[in-house]
Amino acid sequence: MARALMTGNHAAGQALALAGEANRAARGCAGGAYPITPQTEIIEYLRGFEFGKGRIVAVESEHSAMAVCMGASLAGARAFTASSSNGLAYMTENVFAAGYLRLPIVMIAVNRTLGPPWNIWVDQGDSLALRDAPWLQFYTDSHQDLVDTILVAFRVAEDRRVLLPAIVALDGFVVSHTQMAVDIPPQELVDRYLPPCDVPHRLRPEHPATMGGLTWPRETEHQRREIQRAMERVPEVLAEALDEFERVFGRRPDGAFRAEHTGDAGAVLIACNTMARTLRTVVTRRRRAGQRVGMVKAKLFRPFLRQALRDAIGPATRVGVLDRNHSPGSGGIFWQEVAATLQGRPDVLVQDYVVGIGGGDVTPEVIDGILDDLLVRERAAEPVWEEVAT
Amino acid sequence: MTAVAPQPNRVSQECIMRPGNTNCAGCGMSIGLQLLAQALEGERPYLAIPACCGIVTAGAFPTSAYASPTIATTFASSAAVATGISAVLRQNGDESPVICWTGDGGTYDIGVAALSAAAERNEDVIYICYDNEIYGNTGGQRSSATPAGVATTTTPHGKTERKKDMMAIMAAHRIPYAATLSVAHRGDFLRKIRHARATRGFRFLLMLSPCPTGWKSEPAESVELIRAAVGCGLFPLYEVFDGLRYRINDRPDGTPVEEYVSRQRRYTSAQIDPAVVRARVAEQWRCLEALATAFPAD
Ligand SMILES: Cc1ncc(C[n+]2csc(CCOP(=O)(O)OP(=O)(O)O)c2C)c(N)n1
Ligand code: SF4
């Protein structure tokens, strides 16, 4: 396996290219490319890559980038694209359409603040705004997690039991533009890991179906419930995909949630993306100092596996959520899910901390402050806004 | 009397739109899709149809009036979805036609960016706009294809702005082929579809599509109306090759514009001055003739 120093964007581009190339013996790959900071290098990489059987179309908008992915997937190819922030917002109509059409497209979302005001730094609000679309959503905390999760996402999305598109999110700049050593697997191993992409409902002249036309309420409800059932099959398919990943590549990416030190912890903090890594530093230090605190890295946001989260949290009676996103009039979006997950546990205090909005630097000191608050707080309050220095 | 040789019934092989569709009586789409199927001689194109009457007419799941593989795209996206389909078919050695079948709203308005981009990239796609000059599906609102003087639900006193010249816009993309289609000129229609089919790259076809519901005209007069539109010069039949070489297929035959306008109650008499319409038709023809003379196709 080639270990090389590279940016998150470069790593994502390589992972997508490997996955696309792995389908060359089947119907190949295709996708749409449209630039937006901080994901631009991904689509630049894909446009420069020479696919054995594939075409990345330089379109005029994100809306069309997803439309090209839909057309490609409907024609049976492995399809993918990448976007960020306002690009994701502009694409939204087709994001929903791709999911409702059950097309297993993979999209990289390099998290960036939605504008205005214009701000290019990290905030998960852009991809979380798509939480009600029929897409899987993975949040990754490092370059390696990103590469591995992209491959896993294709495998899970394309599985017949799922057949739903997947977003793989990463932090803008913090991961997209920093360099880390990453293991990029060779093509042969990716070929082995990813079965040929088979879109069972692809358009075929010999079976001239009309996809996406009118339906009555009853059929529509059936379709929505089918999607819910497909979401419910994700845990089993994901577990198989991770087992197979370990067999083929010799390492195991994180699953839906990664619990650390929660077995005996009285207080647990939950975070996604690189905030989870900073949180790990803090929790490790506190454990060394003898404090019973733990953490959960939240990786899979859709489907949101409530039982898995309850298991991950363990016996803790104080749970804090770090949300680098904000739903105006409510609070952090991860917190909403966590609170719903713990509604059967009135003994647990659940507190939301909205932090790092607009890309503010969430340092270990900031998290220390949050943890101190969580440890002494008497009751849960409305979401707390934690200001950071920059 | 000359006996007409019975035509073998090839409907089953040649139909793209099956009976049982929900088109209004006299809808231009019904005629256009039949002619399209005849020209393609049984070949089943891949259809990308955005939100418009053209997809509603398929009927409700699990039935469909389309006998071809069809994707109902979002309103703005038919050209981009067709791009994806075409890209994958071609990389798999499949030369089947990929056709966008769209209304004027999806072409002139919301879909114009995706259309322009697909044309600029010269995607291997046939784009057919059935232009009924109105948003039919949503009950008859204006589009930028609606001519001046026409009353719609959003221009109740008559539209004041002129119709956008989509053919000029598409020709400016220097695409291999652009042409107008008339359902009253069957031979010309079939020939153009066949030429489009035989050509590679982006092909744009604009069909003036009678819409009795929106035009407030008689369904039985649909074909005659289009004949009048061509005859009076309002809807010129022409082709543009590579955006640079022009061929005029038919010239005004002296039919008065009133013949066309007065048979549709959508034209508000208060807004329509036949002299103004005649002047605009004359201006359009001066332009077209000048182009055809300076840049002839033949
Ligand atoms: C994004 C979006 N906006 C609005 C609509 C509602 N809508 C559906 S069809 C239509 C008008 C279609 O008009 P046109 O393209 O001219 O086709 P026609 O209905 O006349 O056949 C509109 C506004 C939609 N489906 N999607
Ligand atoms: S409203 Fe017009 S375009 Fe739509 S089906 Fe009826 S006649 Fe055809």
Coordinates of C-alpha atoms and ligand atoms in Angstrom, one line a residue, chain B residues 22-29 53-54 57 130 132 134 136-137 209-214, ligand 2:
Chain B
T22 CA -53.5 12.2 -21.1
N23 CA -52.8 14.8 -23.7
C24 CA -55.6 17.2 -24.4
A25 CA -57.4 16.7 -27.7
G26 CA -55.5 18.5 -30.5
C27 CA -52.3 18.7 -28.5
G28 CA -49.2 19.3 -30.6
M29 CA -47.3 16.7 -28.6
C53 CA -47.3 18.3 -19.8
G54 CA -44.9 16.0 -21.6
T57 CA -49.2 12.7 -20.1
Y130 CA -42.4 21.4 -28.0
N132 CA -46.7 25.8 -26.8
I134 CA -47.1 28.8 -22.2
G136 CA -49.4 24.4 -19.8
N137 CA -49.0 22.0 -17.0
S209 CA -46.8 23.0 -30.5
P210 CA -50.5 23.8 -30.7
C211 CA -52.2 23.8 -27.3
P212 CA -55.9 24.2 -27.6
T213 CA -56.3 24.4 -23.9
G214 CA -53.8 27.3 -23.5
Ligands
SF4_2 S1 -52.3 21.9 -21.9 FE1 -51.6 22.1 -24.0 S2 -49.6 21.2 -24.1 FE2 -50.6 20.5 -22.2 S3 -51.5 18.5 -22.8 FE3 -53.1 20.1 -23.1 S4 -52.9 20.8 -25.2 FE4 -51.0 19.6 -24.7

